[in-house]
PDB file of C-alpha atoms in Angstrom:
ATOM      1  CA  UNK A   1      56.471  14.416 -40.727  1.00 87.00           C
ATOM      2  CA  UNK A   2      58.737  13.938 -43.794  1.00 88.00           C
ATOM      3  CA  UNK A   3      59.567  17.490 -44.236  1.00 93.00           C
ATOM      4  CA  UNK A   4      60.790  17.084 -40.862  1.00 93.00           C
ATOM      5  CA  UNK A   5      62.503  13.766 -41.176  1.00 91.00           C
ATOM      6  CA  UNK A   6      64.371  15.118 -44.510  1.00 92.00           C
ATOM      7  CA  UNK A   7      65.366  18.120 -42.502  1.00 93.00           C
ATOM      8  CA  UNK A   8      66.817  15.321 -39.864  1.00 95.00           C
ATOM      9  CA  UNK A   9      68.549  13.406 -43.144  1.00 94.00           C
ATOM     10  CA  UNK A  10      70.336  16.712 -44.270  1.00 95.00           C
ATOM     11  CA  UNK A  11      71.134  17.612 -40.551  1.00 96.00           C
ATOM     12  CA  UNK A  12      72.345  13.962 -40.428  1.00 94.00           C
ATOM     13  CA  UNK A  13      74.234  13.965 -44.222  1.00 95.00           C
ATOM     14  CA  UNK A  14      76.213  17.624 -42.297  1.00 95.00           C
ATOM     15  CA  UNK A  15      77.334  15.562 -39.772  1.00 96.00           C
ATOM     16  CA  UNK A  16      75.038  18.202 -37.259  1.00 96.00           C
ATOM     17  CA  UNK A  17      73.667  15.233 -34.917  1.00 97.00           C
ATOM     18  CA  UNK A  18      72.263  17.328 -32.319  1.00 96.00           C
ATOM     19  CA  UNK A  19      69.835  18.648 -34.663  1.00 97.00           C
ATOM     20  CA  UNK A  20      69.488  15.962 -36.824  1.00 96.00           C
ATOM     21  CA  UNK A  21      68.199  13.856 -32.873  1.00 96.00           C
ATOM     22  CA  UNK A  22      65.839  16.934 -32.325  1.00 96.00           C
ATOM     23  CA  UNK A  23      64.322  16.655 -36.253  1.00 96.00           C
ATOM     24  CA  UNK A  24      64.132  12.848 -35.793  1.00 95.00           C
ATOM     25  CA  UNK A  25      62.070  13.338 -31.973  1.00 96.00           C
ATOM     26  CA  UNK A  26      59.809  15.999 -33.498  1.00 96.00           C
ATOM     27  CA  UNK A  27      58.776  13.746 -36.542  1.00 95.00           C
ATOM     28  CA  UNK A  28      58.480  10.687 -33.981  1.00 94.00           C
ATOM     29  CA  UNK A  29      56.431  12.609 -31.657  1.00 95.00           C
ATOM     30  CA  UNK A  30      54.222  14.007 -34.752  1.00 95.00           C
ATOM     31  CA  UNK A  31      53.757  10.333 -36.169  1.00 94.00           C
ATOM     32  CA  UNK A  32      53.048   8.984 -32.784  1.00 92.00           C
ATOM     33  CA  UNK A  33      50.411  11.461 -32.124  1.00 93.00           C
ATOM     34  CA  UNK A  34      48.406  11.283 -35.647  1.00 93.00           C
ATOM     35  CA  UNK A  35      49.129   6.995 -35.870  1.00 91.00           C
ATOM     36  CA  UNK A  36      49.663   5.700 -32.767  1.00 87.00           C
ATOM     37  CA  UNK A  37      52.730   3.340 -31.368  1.00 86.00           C
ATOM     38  CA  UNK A  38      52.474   0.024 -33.564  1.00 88.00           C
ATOM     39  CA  UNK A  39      53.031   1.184 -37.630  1.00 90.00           C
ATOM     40  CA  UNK A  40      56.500   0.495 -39.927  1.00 92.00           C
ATOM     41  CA  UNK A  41      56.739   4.264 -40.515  1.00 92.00           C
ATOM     42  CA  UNK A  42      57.434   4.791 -36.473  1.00 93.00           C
ATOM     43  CA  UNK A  43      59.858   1.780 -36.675  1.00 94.00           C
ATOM     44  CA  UNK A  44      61.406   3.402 -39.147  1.00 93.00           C
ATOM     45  CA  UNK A  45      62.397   6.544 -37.644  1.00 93.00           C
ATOM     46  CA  UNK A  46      63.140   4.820 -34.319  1.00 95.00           C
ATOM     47  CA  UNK A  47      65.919   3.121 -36.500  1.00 93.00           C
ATOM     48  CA  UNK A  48      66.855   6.364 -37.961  1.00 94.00           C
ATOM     49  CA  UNK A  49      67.009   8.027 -34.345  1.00 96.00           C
ATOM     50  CA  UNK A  50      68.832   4.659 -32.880  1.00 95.00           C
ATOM     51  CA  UNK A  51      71.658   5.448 -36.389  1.00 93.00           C
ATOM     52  CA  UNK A  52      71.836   8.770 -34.879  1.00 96.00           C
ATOM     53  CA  UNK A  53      72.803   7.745 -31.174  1.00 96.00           C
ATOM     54  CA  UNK A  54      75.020   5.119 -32.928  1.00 93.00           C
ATOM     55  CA  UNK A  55      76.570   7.621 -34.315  1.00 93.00           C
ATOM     56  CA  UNK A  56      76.985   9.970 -31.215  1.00 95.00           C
ATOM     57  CA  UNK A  57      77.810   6.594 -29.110  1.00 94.00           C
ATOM     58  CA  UNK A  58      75.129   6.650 -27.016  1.00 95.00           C
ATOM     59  CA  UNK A  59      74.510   3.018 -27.637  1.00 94.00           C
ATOM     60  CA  UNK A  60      72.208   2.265 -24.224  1.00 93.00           C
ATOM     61  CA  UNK A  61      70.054   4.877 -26.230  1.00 96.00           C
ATOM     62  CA  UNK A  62      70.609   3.182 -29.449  1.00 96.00           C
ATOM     63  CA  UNK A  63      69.807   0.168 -28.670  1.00 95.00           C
ATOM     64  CA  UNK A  64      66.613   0.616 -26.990  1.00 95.00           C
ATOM     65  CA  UNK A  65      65.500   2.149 -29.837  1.00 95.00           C
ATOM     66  CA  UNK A  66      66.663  -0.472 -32.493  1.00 97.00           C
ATOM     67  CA  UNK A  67      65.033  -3.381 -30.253  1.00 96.00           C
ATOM     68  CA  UNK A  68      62.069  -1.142 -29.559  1.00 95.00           C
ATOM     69  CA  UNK A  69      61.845  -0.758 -33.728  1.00 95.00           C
ATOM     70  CA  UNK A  70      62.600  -4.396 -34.094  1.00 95.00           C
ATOM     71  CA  UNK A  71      59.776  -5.773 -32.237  1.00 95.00           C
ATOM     72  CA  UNK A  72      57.333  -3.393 -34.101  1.00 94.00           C
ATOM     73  CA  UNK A  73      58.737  -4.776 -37.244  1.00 95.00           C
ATOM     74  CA  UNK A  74      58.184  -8.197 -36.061  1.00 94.00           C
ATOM     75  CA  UNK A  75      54.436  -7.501 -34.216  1.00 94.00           C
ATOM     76  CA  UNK A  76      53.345  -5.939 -38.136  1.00 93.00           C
ATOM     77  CA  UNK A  77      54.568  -8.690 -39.971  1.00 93.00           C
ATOM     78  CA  UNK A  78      57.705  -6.917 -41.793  1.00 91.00           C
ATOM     79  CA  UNK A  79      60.076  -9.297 -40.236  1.00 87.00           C
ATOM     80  CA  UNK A  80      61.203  -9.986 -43.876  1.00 91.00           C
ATOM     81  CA  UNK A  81      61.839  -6.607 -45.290  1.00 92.00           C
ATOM     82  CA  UNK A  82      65.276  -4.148 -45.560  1.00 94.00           C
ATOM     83  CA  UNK A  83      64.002  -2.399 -42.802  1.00 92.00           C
ATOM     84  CA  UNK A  84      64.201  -4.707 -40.481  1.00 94.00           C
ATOM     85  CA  UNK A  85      67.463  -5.905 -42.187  1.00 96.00           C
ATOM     86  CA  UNK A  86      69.037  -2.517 -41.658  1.00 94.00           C
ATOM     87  CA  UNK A  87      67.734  -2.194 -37.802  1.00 95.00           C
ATOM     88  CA  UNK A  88      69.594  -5.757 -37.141  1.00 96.00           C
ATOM     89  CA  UNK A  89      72.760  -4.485 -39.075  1.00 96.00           C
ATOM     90  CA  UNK A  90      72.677  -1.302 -36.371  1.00 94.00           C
ATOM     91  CA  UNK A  91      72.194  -3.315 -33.694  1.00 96.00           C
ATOM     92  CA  UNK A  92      75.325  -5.255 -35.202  1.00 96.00           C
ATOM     93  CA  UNK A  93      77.194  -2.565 -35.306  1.00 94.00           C
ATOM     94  CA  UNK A  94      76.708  -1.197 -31.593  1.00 94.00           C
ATOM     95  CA  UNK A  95      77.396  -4.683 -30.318  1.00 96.00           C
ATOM     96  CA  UNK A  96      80.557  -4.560 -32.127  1.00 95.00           C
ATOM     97  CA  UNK A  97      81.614  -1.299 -30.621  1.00 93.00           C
ATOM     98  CA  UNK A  98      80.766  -2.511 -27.365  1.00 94.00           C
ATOM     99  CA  UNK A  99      83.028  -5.162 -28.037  1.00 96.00           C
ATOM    100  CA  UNK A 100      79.881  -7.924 -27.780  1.00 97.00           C
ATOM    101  CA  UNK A 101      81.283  -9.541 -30.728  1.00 98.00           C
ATOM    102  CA  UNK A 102      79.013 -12.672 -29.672  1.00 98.00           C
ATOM    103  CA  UNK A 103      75.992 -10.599 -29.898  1.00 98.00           C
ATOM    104  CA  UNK A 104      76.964  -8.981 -32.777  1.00 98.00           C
ATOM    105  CA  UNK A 105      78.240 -11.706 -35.107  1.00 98.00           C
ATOM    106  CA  UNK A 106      74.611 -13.087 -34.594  1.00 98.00           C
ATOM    107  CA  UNK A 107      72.874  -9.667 -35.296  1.00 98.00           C
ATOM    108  CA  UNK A 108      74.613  -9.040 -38.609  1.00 98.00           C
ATOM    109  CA  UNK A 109      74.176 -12.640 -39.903  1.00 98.00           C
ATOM    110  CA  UNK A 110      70.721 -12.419 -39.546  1.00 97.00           C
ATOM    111  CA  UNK A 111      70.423  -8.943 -41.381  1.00 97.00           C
ATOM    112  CA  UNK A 112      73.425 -10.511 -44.057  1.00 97.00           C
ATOM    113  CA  UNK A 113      70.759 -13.692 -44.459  1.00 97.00           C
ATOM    114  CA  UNK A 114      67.847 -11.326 -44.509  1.00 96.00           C
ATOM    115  CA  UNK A 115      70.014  -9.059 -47.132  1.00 96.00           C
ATOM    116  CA  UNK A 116      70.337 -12.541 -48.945  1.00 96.00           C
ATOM    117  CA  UNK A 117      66.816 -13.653 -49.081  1.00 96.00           C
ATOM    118  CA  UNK A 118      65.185 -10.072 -50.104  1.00 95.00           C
ATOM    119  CA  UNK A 119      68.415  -8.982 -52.565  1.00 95.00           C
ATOM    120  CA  UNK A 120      70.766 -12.411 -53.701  1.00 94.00           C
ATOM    121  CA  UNK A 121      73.554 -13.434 -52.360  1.00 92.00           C
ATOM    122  CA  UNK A 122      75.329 -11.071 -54.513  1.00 89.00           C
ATOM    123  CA  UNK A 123      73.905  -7.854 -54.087  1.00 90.00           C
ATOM    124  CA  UNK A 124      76.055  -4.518 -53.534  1.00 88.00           C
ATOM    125  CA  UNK A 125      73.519  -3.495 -50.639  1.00 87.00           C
ATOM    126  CA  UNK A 126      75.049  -6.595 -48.836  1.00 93.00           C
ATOM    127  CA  UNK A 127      78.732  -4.982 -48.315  1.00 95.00           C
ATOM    128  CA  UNK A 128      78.229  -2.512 -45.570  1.00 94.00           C
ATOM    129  CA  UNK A 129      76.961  -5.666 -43.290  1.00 96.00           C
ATOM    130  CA  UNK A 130      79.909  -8.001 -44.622  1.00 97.00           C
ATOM    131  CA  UNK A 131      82.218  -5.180 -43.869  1.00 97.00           C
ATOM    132  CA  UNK A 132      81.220  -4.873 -40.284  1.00 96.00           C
ATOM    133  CA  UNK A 133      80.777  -8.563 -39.912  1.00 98.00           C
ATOM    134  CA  UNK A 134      84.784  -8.813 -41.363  1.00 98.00           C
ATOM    135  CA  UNK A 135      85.554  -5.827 -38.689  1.00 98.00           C
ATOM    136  CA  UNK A 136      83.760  -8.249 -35.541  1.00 98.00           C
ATOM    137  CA  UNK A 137      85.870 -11.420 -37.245  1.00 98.00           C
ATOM    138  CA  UNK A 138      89.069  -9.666 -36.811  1.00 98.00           C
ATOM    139  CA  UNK A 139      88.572  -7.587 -33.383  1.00 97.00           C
ATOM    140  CA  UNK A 140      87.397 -10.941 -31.688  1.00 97.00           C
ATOM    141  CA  UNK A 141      91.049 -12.516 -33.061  1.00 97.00           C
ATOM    142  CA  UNK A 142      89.372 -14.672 -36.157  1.00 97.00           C
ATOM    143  CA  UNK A 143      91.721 -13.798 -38.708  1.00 97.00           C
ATOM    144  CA  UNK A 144      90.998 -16.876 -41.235  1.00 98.00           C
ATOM    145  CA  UNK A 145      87.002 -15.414 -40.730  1.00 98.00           C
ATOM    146  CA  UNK A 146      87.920 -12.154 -41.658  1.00 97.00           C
ATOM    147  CA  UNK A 147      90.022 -12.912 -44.345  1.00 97.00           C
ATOM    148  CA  UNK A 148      86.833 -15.229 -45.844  1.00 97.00           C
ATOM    149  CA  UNK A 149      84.797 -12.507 -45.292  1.00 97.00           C
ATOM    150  CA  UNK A 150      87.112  -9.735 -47.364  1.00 96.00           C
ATOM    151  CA  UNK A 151      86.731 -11.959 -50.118  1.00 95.00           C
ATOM    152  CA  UNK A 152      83.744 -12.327 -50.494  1.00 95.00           C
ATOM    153  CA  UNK A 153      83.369  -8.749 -50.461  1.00 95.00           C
ATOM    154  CA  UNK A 154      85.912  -8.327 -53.068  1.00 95.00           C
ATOM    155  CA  UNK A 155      83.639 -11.000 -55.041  1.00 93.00           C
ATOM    156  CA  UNK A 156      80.478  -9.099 -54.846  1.00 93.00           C
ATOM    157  CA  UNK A 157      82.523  -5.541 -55.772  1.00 92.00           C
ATOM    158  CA  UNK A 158      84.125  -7.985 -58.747  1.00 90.00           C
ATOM    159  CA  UNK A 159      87.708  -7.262 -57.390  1.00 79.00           C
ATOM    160  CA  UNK A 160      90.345 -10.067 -58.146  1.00 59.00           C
ATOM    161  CA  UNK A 161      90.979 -12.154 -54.342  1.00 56.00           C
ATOM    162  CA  UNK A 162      94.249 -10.359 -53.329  1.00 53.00           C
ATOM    163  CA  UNK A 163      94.333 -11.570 -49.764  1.00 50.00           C
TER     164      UNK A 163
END
């Protein structure tokens, strides 16, 4: 399985999504076969297949796979880790390009608070989440938000506020 999930990562990394989705099925049917449904390393992968469709915007794909991957994280008891910080992030993110800024303000909070409570509140690993959270302030028309938001950012990267 992780010779054929790195072969999905560089298929991913060379922007070659078709194969990258085909590597990412083969390793999840593989895992699912030899450990069953309910472990963090099939969560995993459904999050990296959901990034893929994400990707490809097929977000009714995506995000049956990044709830599907969240409630595994949450039935094994890894409702406190970076995975399932990352999986809420995606899920963030497709809400945002669905323009469900609602939805997706509250998904990237909670991975931004997770992000928080695993990393600090100051942590580079945080900016990718802030930036997309900024991106949902400003598409929904909540300029002042945004503007918060980009400096904080610039905080955490130790830029001067210029905004």
């Amino acid at each position: 399985v992780s010779v054929i999930r790195t072969s999905a990562q560089l298929h991913e990394q060379t922007s070659n999504y078709q194969k990258a989705e085909v590597s990412y099925l083969n390793a999840l049917r593989i895992l699912r076969e030899a450990k069953g449904e309910d472990n963090i390393a099939t969560a995993s992968l459904m999050g990296e297949l959901g990034r893929i469709y994400t990707i490809t915007q097929q977000y009714g794909k995506s995000d049956s796979l990044l709830q599907e991957s969240l409630r595994k994280y949450r039935e094994l008891g890894a409702e406190h880790s970076l995975s399932m910080a990352r999986t809420l992030q995606r899920i963030g993110a497709n809400y945002r390009e669905l323009k469900e800024y609602n939805k997706a303000e509250l998904a990237l909070q909670n991975a931004i608070k997770l992000y928080e409570d695993i990393l600090g509140a100051s942590s580079p690993m945080l900016i990718t989440a802030l930036e997309s959270l900024e991106e949902v302030y400003y598409r929904s028309g909540r300029e002042e938000e945004g503007i918060a938001m980009r400096n904080r950012i610039n905080r955490i990267r130790g830029i001067q506020e210029t905004i």
